[in-house]
Amino acid sequence: MQRTAFLLACVFTYTTLVAQQYPFVHYTPREGLVNNRARFIFQDSKGKIYVSTFGGLSIYDGARFTNYNINNGLAVAMVNDIVEMGEDSVWVFPNTNKVQYIVKGKLKDFTPADNYTPLVNEFIKSKDGHYYAIADEGLFRFEKNRFIKMPINELPGVKTANMLTQAVEVDQKLYILSNPDYKQPASNLLVYDLLNKKMLAYINNINARFLFSPNGREIWISTQTGFYTLQKFRSEKDTIELKSLPDSCHFPKGINPDYVYIDRQDNIWLSTYMGIYKIAKDGSTTLFSVANGLTTNFQSSIFQDFENNMWFTNELTGLCKLSNQQLAFYSALKPGYSISDIFIPPLSDSIWMHDISHHRVILLLPNGKTEEYINPQESLPTIARFVSANGYWMLCGNKIFQWNADWESKRYHLSLYYKDSANATGYSFASPDRNGNLVTASNKLVVIADNKIFTEPINYMADQLTIDKENRIWVAHRGNQLFCFQVLGTGDSAKLTLLRSFRAPVPGSPRSIVADQSGNVWLGTRDQGVYCIHIEGLNVVSIRQLTTVNGLSENFINYLFCDKDNNIWACSPSGLDKIRVHNKNFLVENITKSNNLYLPILKIQQTRKGLFWILSSGGVITYNPARHPTDWKPRLAFSDIVISNAPQIPVTPGKELRYFQNNLIFQLSAPTYIDEKQTRFSYLLEGSGNENWSNPSTNPVINFVNLPPGKYSLKAKAIFLHGLYPDAIASFSFTVLPPWWQTWWFKLSISLLILALALLGLRYYINRKLELQRVILEKKQAIEKERTRIATDMHDDLGAGLSRIKFLSETIGMKKQQHLPIEEEIDSIRSYSHEMIDKMGEIVWALNEKNDTLSDLLSYTRSYAVEYLAQNGIHCLFEEPDDIPQLVVSSEFRRNIYLTVKEALHNIVKHAQATDVLINIEITEHLSIQIKDNGKGIDEGRMSSFGNGLFNMSNRIQELKGRFQIIDRNGTLIDLIVPLNS
């Protein structure tokens, strides 16, 4: 720290008229802050930054702001205090009678055991292990999930001990500011004994702004009248005494800070209306204000995070962050001065600069003194390069001058040493080799050694050259050809020798070159970034490329530099990058961009003590790369997980998700605030079938859409391109359950169901086959039965008729021999023949499939009944429905119905002595036939004497599962009912 202060003193001595600019990074609502009126900052153990504003609470993890306000759960917009109470529980005290807490990213309400909550202004943890609430309603101790009010005995003259605003603890005593009159600043100071639970002393109307304990032993108090130290209380006899701060604090005179902070390096920071004062232990003071980078002078709070970044809050423009206090920017060393070149000789702490506005050469000496040398020659070109190499040299256009100074008069003059008239581009770079020889190049290489000039053509424009550790000269021109030269020999035998050339060593057009201490030659290109060429024995072993994908600010590299620690510095129109090789990996740190400086960088040089001087298009930058040591290492965490756009669903590692909860969003955080834009995130989802890590990205959000069912382990990695921290890795396991139709039990059930259906189908098939075989067998049996019936009918009906005809024929023959009359026998034969023909017709009708309908049956029966009764002189009335359904009936059904009706009509003709017969047909689910005659009736007691006719009729109807009745009712009524679906 002292070394840096001494080196910067050189600049402060010289730049009394130009303010030093510091690289503040600003955070406003445009960057995601909930409100620009910021009050204070808190950092939890995981590194997240909590910002209290007048418009809500913001949580910053380096990648994004998560905001809470009254629209998403915060009780009121203003938060008074924030305290971490557990591993993942941060308590928030809004400016109302309520306590809230944030756990796993969710804001929830806390309800005390007795449902009473004071309005807490500050919540502090005492050395006795208890938490105390400094509240509007008084002093409370938090115990057993309750706020227990502490007794405060009101001493004579003290105002009401309420409206407590702030407190600090020293020696088990609370020094408390009270504001009972609602005035600002607070009017009273109370001293409370925590051990004896009583007030010890008070003082009214001190108009205090802020209490602060710098070391846990002293008490500082800022009031409207000044800044004081407060004497500690040891007993009730002590009184409150305010004393001025000792001179050892190095406070600037005449300031009255509103806020005080001491960082881990024991620097004192004071917030005033003129800006922020930083007071180092040695007393050196720095003022940070609007003039050198702050957005507003007055800051409401000051905070140092775990990485030693300084944060400032204000009530106008949000947050300011100062990551690197060792970097400073000077737009001009003096008004009107414009630096065109910086040169630091090897192993030197002297800095040479050239001012093109006044043709001055400026020398900053290690002792802090500054010397300026004026050139009286007005014809000197404005563009010039100063080089110290076995003397002093100035390069202007295509000319090389020797620089000679009159050290007393502080004037210099130039003598032309070499001019290349064919060189239209001029010399833009020069460097001494390890022997102190001047080396420069344009479209040819020029070496001035031992007062001799050596030249070698390279046939195209070169922007930079480099000298390696073996004192070889490497130069690459824009036509993409790399040359290696060396001055061999000494004295008169010395000569410049080309050792080797490489045609198109890399893609792109080289614009810069440097050799490191590990045998690598680095080439910066026009638009392809940087190439690292490892060379052994003038042979290329490997080539590796770095671009913006690897963290470079830009792919156009116009200047390269290798420092004493073998780090490579890349200058580009977008800024300055530091490249470090670690375990064969490239680590890139954006020096200017990470410090909110966006300037084209032209050149960089390093002093022997390690301080960097950087030339930009807008001025000069000084940078000390030394950082304060810190044990902080960012931890990667899954800060938020959203399932299918339902953030209210809690997600824990190993959680089983339903099949429709397969759209997942994982929010990563790896809190670091040293160039947080250099953090890259990569992930690997084990279980997805993809075994490759994703390409590193600045996006901390991982999206998965329509994940198939399975067990997954999400591995995430935070990569810090600047190399300040190792990669941080975290994992999260979860399971997406299959839908119920893809579960094992469902598949088993389906398999069993299919097997059961197959068995049922097989059983049905077998039963069906057996049924078909039974039907076929029954049909065969029915056919055989029908054949037997037909044979029986033919035997009974036709056989008997044929036998009669045969008997009558024999009788006719005998009578003919006896010459007896035969007309009677011939009539009988005729009659039997007609009867046999009718019976044959009935048999044929019954067997004909065309007569299988119920309509055919009734039509045939009606025709027979009318004709038969008419032949016997009986009138027949036949009643039937108009629409007879075309039902198919079996031949057995037709035959039995027909024969039953025929037998009934035969009995009427033979026995009834009737003149009229009524036949009524009704068709429902049954066939109902009623035959009514007007004959003499029938004696039901003598029906058994009528022979087999009635018996046969009854049997035929029973075979059809019907009902047969004969009723004597003014004649005879024959009633038969037969089901049609049997």
Short mmCIF file of N, CA, C and O in Angstrom, two decimals, residues 23 25 27 41 43 47 49 60 261 263-265 269 302-312 320-325 594-595 627-628 630 632 671-676 724-725:
data_model
loop_
_atom_site.label_atom_id
_atom_site.label_comp_id
_atom_site.label_asym_id
_atom_site.label_seq_id
_atom_site.Cartn_x
_atom_site.Cartn_y
_atom_site.Cartn_z
N PRO A 23 -12.26 4.18 -11.22
CA PRO A 23 -13.18 3.32 -12.02
C PRO A 23 -14.39 2.86 -11.22
O PRO A 23 -14.51 1.67 -10.89
N VAL A 25 -18.10 1.61 -10.69
CA VAL A 25 -19.16 0.92 -11.43
C VAL A 25 -20.48 1.30 -10.79
O VAL A 25 -20.62 1.23 -9.56
N TYR A 27 -24.72 1.11 -10.38
CA TYR A 27 -25.89 0.25 -10.47
C TYR A 27 -27.13 1.10 -10.19
O TYR A 27 -27.25 1.69 -9.11
N ILE A 41 -26.41 -1.36 2.69
CA ILE A 41 -26.09 -2.65 2.08
C ILE A 41 -25.81 -3.66 3.17
O ILE A 41 -25.22 -3.34 4.21
N GLN A 43 -24.50 -7.99 3.36
CA GLN A 43 -24.03 -9.17 2.63
C GLN A 43 -24.17 -10.39 3.51
O GLN A 43 -23.71 -10.40 4.66
N GLY A 47 -22.54 -14.58 0.19
CA GLY A 47 -21.99 -13.57 -0.68
C GLY A 47 -23.01 -12.68 -1.36
O GLY A 47 -22.62 -11.74 -2.06
N ILE A 49 -25.56 -9.73 -2.05
CA ILE A 49 -25.66 -8.36 -1.60
C ILE A 49 -27.13 -7.98 -1.48
O ILE A 49 -27.91 -8.15 -2.42
N TYR A 60 -28.66 -8.88 -4.94
CA TYR A 60 -27.78 -8.98 -6.11
C TYR A 60 -26.79 -10.12 -5.89
O TYR A 60 -26.12 -10.18 -4.85
N TYR A 261 -17.04 4.37 8.32
CA TYR A 261 -16.82 2.94 8.09
C TYR A 261 -15.31 2.68 8.13
O TYR A 261 -14.51 3.50 7.64
N ASP A 263 -12.63 -0.29 6.99
CA ASP A 263 -12.53 -1.54 6.23
C ASP A 263 -11.53 -2.48 6.87
O ASP A 263 -10.93 -2.17 7.92
N ARG A 264 -11.34 -3.65 6.27
CA ARG A 264 -10.45 -4.67 6.83
C ARG A 264 -8.98 -4.30 6.74
O ARG A 264 -8.13 -4.93 7.36
N GLN A 265 -8.66 -3.28 5.95
CA GLN A 265 -7.28 -2.80 5.86
C GLN A 265 -7.05 -1.61 6.78
O GLN A 265 -6.03 -0.92 6.68
N TRP A 269 -13.27 5.43 6.28
CA TRP A 269 -14.06 6.05 5.21
C TRP A 269 -15.10 6.96 5.84
O TRP A 269 -15.85 6.54 6.72
N ILE A 302 -21.56 3.18 3.50
CA ILE A 302 -20.33 2.65 2.91
C ILE A 302 -20.18 1.22 3.37
O ILE A 302 -20.48 0.89 4.54
N PHE A 303 -19.73 0.33 2.46
CA PHE A 303 -19.66 -1.09 2.81
C PHE A 303 -18.52 -1.75 2.03
O PHE A 303 -18.29 -1.44 0.85
N GLN A 304 -17.82 -2.67 2.70
CA GLN A 304 -16.77 -3.47 2.05
C GLN A 304 -17.22 -4.92 2.04
O GLN A 304 -17.54 -5.50 3.08
N ASP A 305 -17.24 -5.53 0.86
CA ASP A 305 -17.69 -6.91 0.77
C ASP A 305 -16.54 -7.87 1.03
O ASP A 305 -15.41 -7.46 1.33
N PHE A 306 -16.82 -9.17 0.91
CA PHE A 306 -15.82 -10.20 1.23
C PHE A 306 -14.62 -10.15 0.29
O PHE A 306 -13.56 -10.68 0.61
N GLU A 307 -14.77 -9.55 -0.89
CA GLU A 307 -13.68 -9.49 -1.88
C GLU A 307 -12.95 -8.16 -1.82
O GLU A 307 -12.14 -7.86 -2.71
N ASN A 308 -13.25 -7.37 -0.79
CA ASN A 308 -12.62 -6.07 -0.57
C ASN A 308 -13.07 -5.00 -1.57
O ASN A 308 -12.42 -3.95 -1.69
N ASN A 309 -14.16 -5.26 -2.29
CA ASN A 309 -14.76 -4.20 -3.09
C ASN A 309 -15.46 -3.22 -2.16
O ASN A 309 -16.08 -3.62 -1.16
N MET A 310 -15.40 -1.94 -2.47
CA MET A 310 -16.07 -0.92 -1.69
C MET A 310 -17.36 -0.52 -2.38
O MET A 310 -17.38 -0.27 -3.59
N TRP A 311 -18.45 -0.48 -1.60
CA TRP A 311 -19.77 -0.12 -2.11
C TRP A 311 -20.24 1.15 -1.42
O TRP A 311 -20.00 1.34 -0.22
N PHE A 312 -20.93 1.98 -2.20
CA PHE A 312 -21.46 3.23 -1.68
C PHE A 312 -22.91 3.35 -2.12
O PHE A 312 -23.24 3.12 -3.29
N CYS A 320 -22.76 2.68 -6.08
CA CYS A 320 -21.46 2.81 -6.74
C CYS A 320 -20.54 1.75 -6.16
O CYS A 320 -20.55 1.52 -4.95
N LYS A 321 -19.76 1.14 -7.01
CA LYS A 321 -18.81 0.11 -6.56
C LYS A 321 -17.41 0.50 -7.02
O LYS A 321 -17.21 0.89 -8.18
N LEU A 322 -16.46 0.38 -6.12
CA LEU A 322 -15.06 0.62 -6.43
C LEU A 322 -14.32 -0.70 -6.23
O LEU A 322 -14.01 -1.09 -5.12
N SER A 323 -14.09 -1.42 -7.36
CA SER A 323 -13.47 -2.74 -7.27
C SER A 323 -11.97 -2.65 -7.10
O SER A 323 -11.37 -3.47 -6.41
N ASN A 324 -11.37 -1.68 -7.75
CA ASN A 324 -9.91 -1.62 -7.75
C ASN A 324 -9.48 -0.20 -7.44
O ASN A 324 -9.50 0.68 -8.30
N GLN A 325 -9.07 0.01 -6.21
CA GLN A 325 -8.62 1.34 -5.81
C GLN A 325 -7.23 1.64 -6.36
O GLN A 325 -6.77 2.79 -6.28
N SER A 594 -13.88 -4.19 -16.65
CA SER A 594 -14.40 -4.56 -15.33
C SER A 594 -14.41 -3.38 -14.38
O SER A 594 -15.13 -3.39 -13.38
N ASN A 595 -13.63 -2.34 -14.68
CA ASN A 595 -13.59 -1.15 -13.85
C ASN A 595 -14.33 0.01 -14.49
O ASN A 595 -14.09 1.18 -14.17
N ARG A 627 -3.44 -7.08 -5.17
CA ARG A 627 -4.75 -7.05 -4.52
C ARG A 627 -4.59 -7.40 -3.04
O ARG A 627 -3.69 -8.13 -2.65
N HIS A 628 -5.50 -6.86 -2.25
CA HIS A 628 -5.52 -7.25 -0.84
C HIS A 628 -5.93 -8.71 -0.73
O HIS A 628 -6.88 -9.15 -1.40
N THR A 630 -7.65 -12.14 0.31
CA THR A 630 -8.97 -12.48 0.83
C THR A 630 -9.15 -13.98 0.76
O THR A 630 -8.61 -14.65 -0.15
N TRP A 632 -12.10 -15.31 0.47
CA TRP A 632 -13.40 -15.54 -0.15
C TRP A 632 -13.26 -16.35 -1.44
O TRP A 632 -12.39 -16.07 -2.28
N PRO A 671 -21.86 -15.65 -6.35
CA PRO A 671 -21.61 -14.25 -6.02
C PRO A 671 -20.13 -13.88 -6.04
O PRO A 671 -19.33 -14.37 -5.24
N THR A 672 -19.78 -13.05 -6.98
CA THR A 672 -18.48 -12.39 -7.03
C THR A 672 -18.70 -11.05 -7.70
O THR A 672 -19.51 -10.94 -8.62
N TYR A 673 -18.00 -10.04 -7.21
CA TYR A 673 -18.24 -8.69 -7.70
C TYR A 673 -16.97 -8.06 -8.24
O TYR A 673 -16.95 -6.86 -8.50
N ILE A 674 -15.94 -8.88 -8.43
CA ILE A 674 -14.75 -8.44 -9.15
C ILE A 674 -14.96 -8.84 -10.60
O ILE A 674 -14.77 -10.00 -10.98
N ASP A 675 -15.40 -7.91 -11.39
CA ASP A 675 -15.69 -8.16 -12.81
C ASP A 675 -16.64 -9.34 -12.96
O ASP A 675 -16.31 -10.37 -13.53
N GLU A 676 -17.85 -9.19 -12.40
CA GLU A 676 -18.83 -10.28 -12.45
C GLU A 676 -19.25 -10.65 -13.86
O GLU A 676 -19.76 -11.74 -14.09
N LEU A 724 -9.10 -15.48 -10.94
CA LEU A 724 -8.90 -15.17 -9.53
C LEU A 724 -9.42 -16.27 -8.62
O LEU A 724 -8.98 -16.40 -7.47
N TYR A 725 -10.36 -17.07 -9.11
CA TYR A 725 -10.96 -18.15 -8.32
C TYR A 725 -10.99 -19.43 -9.16
O TYR A 725 -11.10 -19.38 -10.39
#
